[in-house]
mmCIF file of C-alpha atoms in Angstrom:
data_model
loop_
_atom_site.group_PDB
_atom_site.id
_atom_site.type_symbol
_atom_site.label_atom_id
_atom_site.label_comp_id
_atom_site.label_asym_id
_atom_site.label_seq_id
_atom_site.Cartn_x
_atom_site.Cartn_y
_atom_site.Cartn_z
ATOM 1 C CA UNK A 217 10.933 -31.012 35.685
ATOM 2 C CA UNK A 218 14.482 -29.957 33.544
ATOM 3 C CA UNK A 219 15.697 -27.212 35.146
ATOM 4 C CA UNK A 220 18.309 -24.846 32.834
ATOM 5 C CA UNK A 221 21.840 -24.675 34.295
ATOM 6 C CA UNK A 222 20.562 -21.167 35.778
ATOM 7 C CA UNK A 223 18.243 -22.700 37.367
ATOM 8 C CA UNK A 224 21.074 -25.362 38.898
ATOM 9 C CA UNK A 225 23.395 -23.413 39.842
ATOM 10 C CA UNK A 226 20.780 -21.430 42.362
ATOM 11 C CA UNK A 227 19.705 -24.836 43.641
ATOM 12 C CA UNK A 228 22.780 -26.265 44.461
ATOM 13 C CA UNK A 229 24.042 -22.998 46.040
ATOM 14 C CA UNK A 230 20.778 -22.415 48.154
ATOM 15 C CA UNK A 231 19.753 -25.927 48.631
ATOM 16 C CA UNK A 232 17.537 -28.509 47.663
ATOM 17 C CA UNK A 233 14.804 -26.717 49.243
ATOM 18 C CA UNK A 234 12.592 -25.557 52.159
ATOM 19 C CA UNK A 235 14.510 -28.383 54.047
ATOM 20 C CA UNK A 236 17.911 -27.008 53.867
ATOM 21 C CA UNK A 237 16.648 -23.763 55.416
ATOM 22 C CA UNK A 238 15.536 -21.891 53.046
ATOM 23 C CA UNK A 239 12.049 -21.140 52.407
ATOM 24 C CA UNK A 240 9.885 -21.531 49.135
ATOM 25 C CA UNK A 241 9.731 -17.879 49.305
ATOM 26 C CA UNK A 242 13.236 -16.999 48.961
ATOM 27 C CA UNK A 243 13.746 -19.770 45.716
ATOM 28 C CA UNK A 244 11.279 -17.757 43.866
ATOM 29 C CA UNK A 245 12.774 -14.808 44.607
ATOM 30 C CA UNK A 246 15.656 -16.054 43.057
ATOM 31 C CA UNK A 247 13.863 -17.674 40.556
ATOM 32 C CA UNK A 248 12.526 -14.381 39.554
ATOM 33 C CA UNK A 249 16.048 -12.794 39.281
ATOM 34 C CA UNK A 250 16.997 -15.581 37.274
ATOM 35 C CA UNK A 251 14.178 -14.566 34.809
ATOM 36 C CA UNK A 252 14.897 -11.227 35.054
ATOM 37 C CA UNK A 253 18.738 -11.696 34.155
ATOM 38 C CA UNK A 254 17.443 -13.893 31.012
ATOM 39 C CA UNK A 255 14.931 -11.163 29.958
ATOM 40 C CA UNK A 256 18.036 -8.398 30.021
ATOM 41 C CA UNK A 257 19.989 -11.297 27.738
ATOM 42 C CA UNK A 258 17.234 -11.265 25.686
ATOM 43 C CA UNK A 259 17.056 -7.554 25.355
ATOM 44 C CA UNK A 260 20.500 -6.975 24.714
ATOM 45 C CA UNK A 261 20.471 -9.285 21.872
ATOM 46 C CA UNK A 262 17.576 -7.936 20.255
ATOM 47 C CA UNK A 263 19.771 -4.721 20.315
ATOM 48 C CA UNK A 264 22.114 -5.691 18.696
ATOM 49 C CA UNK A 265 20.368 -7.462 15.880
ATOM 50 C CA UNK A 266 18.488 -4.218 15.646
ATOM 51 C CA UNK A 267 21.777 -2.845 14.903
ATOM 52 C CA UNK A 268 22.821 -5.411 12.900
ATOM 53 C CA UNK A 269 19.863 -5.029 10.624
ATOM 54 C CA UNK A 270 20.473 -1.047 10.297
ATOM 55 C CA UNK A 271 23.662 -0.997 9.789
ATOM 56 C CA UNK A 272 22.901 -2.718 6.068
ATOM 57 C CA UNK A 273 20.637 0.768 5.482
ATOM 58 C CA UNK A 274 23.180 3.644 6.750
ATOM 59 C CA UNK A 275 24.912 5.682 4.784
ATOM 60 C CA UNK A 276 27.452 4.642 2.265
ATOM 61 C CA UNK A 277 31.079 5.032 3.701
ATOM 62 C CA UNK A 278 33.379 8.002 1.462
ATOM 63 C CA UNK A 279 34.965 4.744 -0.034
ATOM 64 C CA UNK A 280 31.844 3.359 -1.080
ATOM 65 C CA UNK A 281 31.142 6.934 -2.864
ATOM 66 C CA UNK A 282 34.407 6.440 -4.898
ATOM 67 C CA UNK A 283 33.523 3.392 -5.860
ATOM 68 C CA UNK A 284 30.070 3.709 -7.708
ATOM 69 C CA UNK A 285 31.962 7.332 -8.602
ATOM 70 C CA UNK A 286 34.856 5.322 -10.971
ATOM 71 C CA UNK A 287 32.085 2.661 -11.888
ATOM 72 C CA UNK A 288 29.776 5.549 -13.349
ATOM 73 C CA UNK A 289 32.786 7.361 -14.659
ATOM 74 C CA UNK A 290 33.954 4.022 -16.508
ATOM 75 C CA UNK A 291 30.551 3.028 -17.864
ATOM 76 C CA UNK A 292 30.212 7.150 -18.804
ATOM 77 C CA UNK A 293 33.239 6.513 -20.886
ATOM 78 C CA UNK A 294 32.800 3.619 -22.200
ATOM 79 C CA UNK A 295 31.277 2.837 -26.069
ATOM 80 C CA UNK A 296 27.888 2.092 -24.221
ATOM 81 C CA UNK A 297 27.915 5.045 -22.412
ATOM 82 C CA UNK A 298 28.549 7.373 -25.245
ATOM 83 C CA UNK A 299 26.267 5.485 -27.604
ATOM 84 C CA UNK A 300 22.895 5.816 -25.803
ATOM 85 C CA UNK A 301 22.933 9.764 -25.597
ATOM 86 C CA UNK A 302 24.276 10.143 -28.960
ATOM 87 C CA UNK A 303 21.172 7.889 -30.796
ATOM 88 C CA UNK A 304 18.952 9.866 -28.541
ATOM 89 C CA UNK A 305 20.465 12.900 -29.833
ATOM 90 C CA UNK A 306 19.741 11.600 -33.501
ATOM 91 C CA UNK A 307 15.980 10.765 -32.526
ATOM 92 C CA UNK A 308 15.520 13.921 -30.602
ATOM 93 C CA UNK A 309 16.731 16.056 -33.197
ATOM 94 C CA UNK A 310 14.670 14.043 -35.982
ATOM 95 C CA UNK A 311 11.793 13.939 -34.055
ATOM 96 C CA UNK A 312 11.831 17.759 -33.181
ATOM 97 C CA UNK A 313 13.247 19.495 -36.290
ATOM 98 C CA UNK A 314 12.568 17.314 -39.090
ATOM 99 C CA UNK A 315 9.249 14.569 -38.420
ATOM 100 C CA UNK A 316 5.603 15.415 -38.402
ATOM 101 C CA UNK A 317 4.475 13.351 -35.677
ATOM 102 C CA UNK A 318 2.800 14.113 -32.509
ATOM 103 C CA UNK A 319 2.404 16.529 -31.129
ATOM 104 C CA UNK A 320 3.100 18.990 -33.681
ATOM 105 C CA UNK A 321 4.943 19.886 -36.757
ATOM 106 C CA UNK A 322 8.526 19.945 -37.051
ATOM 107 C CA UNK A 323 10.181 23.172 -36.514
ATOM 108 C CA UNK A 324 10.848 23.623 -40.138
ATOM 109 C CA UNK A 325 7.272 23.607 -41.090
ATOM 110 C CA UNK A 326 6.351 25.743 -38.067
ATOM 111 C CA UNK A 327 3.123 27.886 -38.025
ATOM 112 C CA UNK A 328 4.244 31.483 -37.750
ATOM 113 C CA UNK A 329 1.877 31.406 -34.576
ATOM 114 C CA UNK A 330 3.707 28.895 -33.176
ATOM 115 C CA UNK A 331 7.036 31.098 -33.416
ATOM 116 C CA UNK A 332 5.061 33.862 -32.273
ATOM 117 C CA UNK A 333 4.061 32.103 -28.908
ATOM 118 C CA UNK A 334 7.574 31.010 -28.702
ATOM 119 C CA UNK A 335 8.536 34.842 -28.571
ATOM 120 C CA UNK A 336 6.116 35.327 -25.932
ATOM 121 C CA UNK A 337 6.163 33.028 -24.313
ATOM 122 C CA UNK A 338 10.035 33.630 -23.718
ATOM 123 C CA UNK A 339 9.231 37.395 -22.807
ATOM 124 C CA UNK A 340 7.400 36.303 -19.703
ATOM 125 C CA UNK A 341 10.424 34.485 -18.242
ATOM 126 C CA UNK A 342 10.296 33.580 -15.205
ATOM 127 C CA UNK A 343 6.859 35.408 -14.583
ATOM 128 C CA UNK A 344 8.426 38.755 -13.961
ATOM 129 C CA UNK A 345 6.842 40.949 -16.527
ATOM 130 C CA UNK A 346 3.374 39.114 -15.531
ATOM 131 C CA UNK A 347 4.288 40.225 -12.021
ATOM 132 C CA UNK A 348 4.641 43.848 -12.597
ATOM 133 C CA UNK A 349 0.799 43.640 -14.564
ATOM 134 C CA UNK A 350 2.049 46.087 -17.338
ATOM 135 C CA UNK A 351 -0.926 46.095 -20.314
ATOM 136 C CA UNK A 352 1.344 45.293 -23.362
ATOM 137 C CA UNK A 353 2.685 41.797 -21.493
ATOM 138 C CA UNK A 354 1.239 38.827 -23.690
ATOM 139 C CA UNK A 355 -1.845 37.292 -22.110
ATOM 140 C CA UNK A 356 -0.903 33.399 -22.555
ATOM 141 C CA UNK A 357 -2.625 30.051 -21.612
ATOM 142 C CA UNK A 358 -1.125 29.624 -17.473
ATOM 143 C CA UNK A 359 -0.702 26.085 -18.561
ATOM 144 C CA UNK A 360 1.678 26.737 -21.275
ATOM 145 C CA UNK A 361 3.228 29.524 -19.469
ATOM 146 C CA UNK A 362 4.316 26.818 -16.205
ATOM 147 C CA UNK A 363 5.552 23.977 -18.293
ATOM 148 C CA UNK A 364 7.590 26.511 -20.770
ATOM 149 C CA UNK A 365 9.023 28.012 -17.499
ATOM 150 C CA UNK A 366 9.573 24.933 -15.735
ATOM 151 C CA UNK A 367 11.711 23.254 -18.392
ATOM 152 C CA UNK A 368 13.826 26.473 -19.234
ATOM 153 C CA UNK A 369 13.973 26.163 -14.929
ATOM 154 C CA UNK A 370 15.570 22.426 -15.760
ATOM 155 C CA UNK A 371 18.004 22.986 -17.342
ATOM 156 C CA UNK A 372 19.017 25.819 -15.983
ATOM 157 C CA UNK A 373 20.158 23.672 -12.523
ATOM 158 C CA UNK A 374 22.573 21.663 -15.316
ATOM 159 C CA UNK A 375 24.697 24.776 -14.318
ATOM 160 C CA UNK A 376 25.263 23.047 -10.946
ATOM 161 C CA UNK A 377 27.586 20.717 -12.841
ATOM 162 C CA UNK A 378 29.493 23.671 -14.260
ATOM 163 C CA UNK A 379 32.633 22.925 -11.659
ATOM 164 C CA UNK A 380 32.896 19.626 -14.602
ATOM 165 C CA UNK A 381 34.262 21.830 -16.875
ATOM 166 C CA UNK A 382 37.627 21.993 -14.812
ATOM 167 C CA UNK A 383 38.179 18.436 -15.656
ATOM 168 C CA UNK A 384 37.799 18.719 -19.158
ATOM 169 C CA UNK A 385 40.201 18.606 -21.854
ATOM 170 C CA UNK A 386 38.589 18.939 -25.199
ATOM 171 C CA UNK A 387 35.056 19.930 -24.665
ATOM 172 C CA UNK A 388 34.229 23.406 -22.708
ATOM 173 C CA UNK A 389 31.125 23.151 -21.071
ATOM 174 C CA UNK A 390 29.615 26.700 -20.807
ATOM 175 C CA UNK A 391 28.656 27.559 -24.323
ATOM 176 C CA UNK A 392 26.567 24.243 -23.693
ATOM 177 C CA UNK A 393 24.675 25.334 -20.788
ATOM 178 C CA UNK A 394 24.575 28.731 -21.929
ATOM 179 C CA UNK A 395 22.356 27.044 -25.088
ATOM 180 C CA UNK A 396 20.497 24.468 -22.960
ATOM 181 C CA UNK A 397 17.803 26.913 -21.718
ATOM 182 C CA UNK A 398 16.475 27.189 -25.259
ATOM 183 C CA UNK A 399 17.538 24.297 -27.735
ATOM 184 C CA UNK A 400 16.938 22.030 -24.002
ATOM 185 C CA UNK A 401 18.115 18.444 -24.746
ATOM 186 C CA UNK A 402 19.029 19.232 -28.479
ATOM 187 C CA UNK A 403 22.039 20.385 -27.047
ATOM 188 C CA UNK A 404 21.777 18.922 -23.345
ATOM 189 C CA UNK A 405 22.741 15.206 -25.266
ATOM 190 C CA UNK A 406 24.865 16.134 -27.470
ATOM 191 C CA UNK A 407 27.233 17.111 -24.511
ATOM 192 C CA UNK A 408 26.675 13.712 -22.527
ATOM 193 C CA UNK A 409 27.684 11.616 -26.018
ATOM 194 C CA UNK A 410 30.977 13.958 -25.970
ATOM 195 C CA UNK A 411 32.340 14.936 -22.375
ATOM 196 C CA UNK A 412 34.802 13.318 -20.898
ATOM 197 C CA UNK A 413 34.491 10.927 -17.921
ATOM 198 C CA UNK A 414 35.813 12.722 -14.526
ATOM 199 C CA UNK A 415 36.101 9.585 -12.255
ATOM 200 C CA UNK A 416 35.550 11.964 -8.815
ATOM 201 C CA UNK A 417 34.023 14.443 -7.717
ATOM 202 C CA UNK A 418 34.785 18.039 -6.602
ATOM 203 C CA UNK A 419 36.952 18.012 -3.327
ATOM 204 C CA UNK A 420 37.062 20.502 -0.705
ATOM 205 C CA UNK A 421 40.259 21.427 -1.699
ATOM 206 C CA UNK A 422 38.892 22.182 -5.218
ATOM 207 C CA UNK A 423 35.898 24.487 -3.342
ATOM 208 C CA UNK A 424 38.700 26.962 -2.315
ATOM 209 C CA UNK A 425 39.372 28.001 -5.880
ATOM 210 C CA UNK A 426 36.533 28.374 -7.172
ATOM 211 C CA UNK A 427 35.790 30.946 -10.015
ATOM 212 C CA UNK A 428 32.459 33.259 -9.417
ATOM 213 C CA UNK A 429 30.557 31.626 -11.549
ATOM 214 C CA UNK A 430 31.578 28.264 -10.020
ATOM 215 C CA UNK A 431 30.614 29.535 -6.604
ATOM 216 C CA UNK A 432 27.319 30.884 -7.300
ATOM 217 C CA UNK A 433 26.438 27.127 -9.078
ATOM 218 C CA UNK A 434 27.823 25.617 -5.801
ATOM 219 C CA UNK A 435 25.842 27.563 -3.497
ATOM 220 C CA UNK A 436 22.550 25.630 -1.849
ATOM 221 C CA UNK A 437 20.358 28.961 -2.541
ATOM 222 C CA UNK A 438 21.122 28.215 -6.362
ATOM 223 C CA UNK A 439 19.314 25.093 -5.544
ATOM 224 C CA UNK A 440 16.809 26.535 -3.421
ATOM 225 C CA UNK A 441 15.735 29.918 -6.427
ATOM 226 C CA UNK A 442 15.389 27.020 -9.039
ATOM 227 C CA UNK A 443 13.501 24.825 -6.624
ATOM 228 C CA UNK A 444 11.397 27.709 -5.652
ATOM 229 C CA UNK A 445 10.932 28.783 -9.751
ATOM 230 C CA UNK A 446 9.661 25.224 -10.130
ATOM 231 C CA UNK A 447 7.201 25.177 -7.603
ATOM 232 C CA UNK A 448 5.597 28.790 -9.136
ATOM 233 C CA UNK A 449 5.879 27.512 -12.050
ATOM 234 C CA UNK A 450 3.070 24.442 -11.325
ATOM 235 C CA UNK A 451 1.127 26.744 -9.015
ATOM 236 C CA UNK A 452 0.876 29.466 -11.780
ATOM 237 C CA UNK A 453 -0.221 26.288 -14.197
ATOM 238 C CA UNK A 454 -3.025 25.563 -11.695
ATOM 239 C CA UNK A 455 -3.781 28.774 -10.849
ATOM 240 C CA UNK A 456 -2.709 31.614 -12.878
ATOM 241 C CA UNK A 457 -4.795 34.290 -15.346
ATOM 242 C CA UNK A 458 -8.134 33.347 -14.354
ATOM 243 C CA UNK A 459 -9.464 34.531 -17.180
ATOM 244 C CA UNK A 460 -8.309 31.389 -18.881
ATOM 245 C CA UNK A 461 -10.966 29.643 -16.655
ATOM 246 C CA UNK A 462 -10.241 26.468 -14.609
#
């Protein structure tokens, strides 16, 4: 039988066996040990290769974040970064404003119905007028009403980015999000084609200047009303004005 240098070493300090005094009994005690010292090897290893294996899942390091930060910046500057949102500014804008395919006509050849369930439309905002059931608030399809509400809700959260504008040179950044809500990417792309790349992000330092405006953007319950809007938003789709049926 090979016997592992464990296995040996207990031998040669016990004995060969039952003849040098020691009984069968106390070798497989021994033995047992043995077994039970390779098991907690065995343990320990798979430990650390546990470890091993989540360390390539945690959390990027604050170096890492500076990294893909400058890499993003670089490509965000670069003449294939400011190409792609400026042709889909061009096809947006044709596509909206100017061609006749689906799923509508352009906005120059509008139906006045159409403008008139823009109006509306933009008079239930946020459902608050629908909430306080007056009889002269527009009765309007719940479907129409959520999506309208939920993309005005959009681009409303690009005013988390407003702390940008500090790094900017050239281009101010509130008139655009001030015009996002209602022109939406018509104006939304525009700005991507002609900002200029920050390479970081906003420090802590930077979080004890901030402006009111700035703070209020910053805050998480910014986050949290626009999340919340969202979610009524698809519920009132689903479920809102009943007399629209199901």
């Amino acid at each position: 039988r090979n016997y592992s240098p464990l296995h040996v070493q207990a031998i040669v300090k016990l004995g060969s066996g039952p003849s040098r005094g020691h009984s069968s009994q106390q070798l497989q005690r021994h033995r047992f040990g043995l077994h039970g010292e390779r098991i907690q090897q065995w343990s320990a290893s798979k430990i650390l290769k546990k470890r091993k294996r989540s360390s390539l899942f945690s959390a990027p390091s604050a170096k890492a974040g500076e990294e893909a930060d400058k890499d993003l910046s670089t490509f965000s500057g670069s003449v294939a970064g400011k190409s792609i949102p400026a042709v889909a500014t061009l096809l947006y804008i044709y596509w909206v404003f100017v061609s006749e395919l689906p799923p509508g006509n352009s906005l120059v050849n509008s139906d006045p119905s159409t403008l008139k369930l823009a109006m509306e439309l933009s008079e239930n905002f946020w459902f608050i007028l629908p909430a306080l059931n007056f009889d002269w608030v527009p009765s309007i399809n719940p479907v129409m009403e959520g999506l309208f509400n939920f993309v005005v809700t959009w681009m409303i959260m690009m005013f988390g980015f407003y702390s940008e504008e500090r790094y900017q040179r050239r281009v101010k950044m509130l008139p655009f999000l001030a015009m996002m809500p209602f022109l939406t990417n018509a104006v939304y792309l525009p700005y991507l084609a002609i900002r200029e790349p920050t390479g970081k992000a906003l420090s802590l330092d930077d979080t004890k200047e901030l402006n009111m405006l700035e703070s209020v953007t910053e805050s998480k319950n910014f986050g949290r009303l626009l999340g919340l809007v969202g979610l009524l938003s698809i519920a009132w789709a689903l479920l809102g004005r009943q007399e629209f049926g199901q």
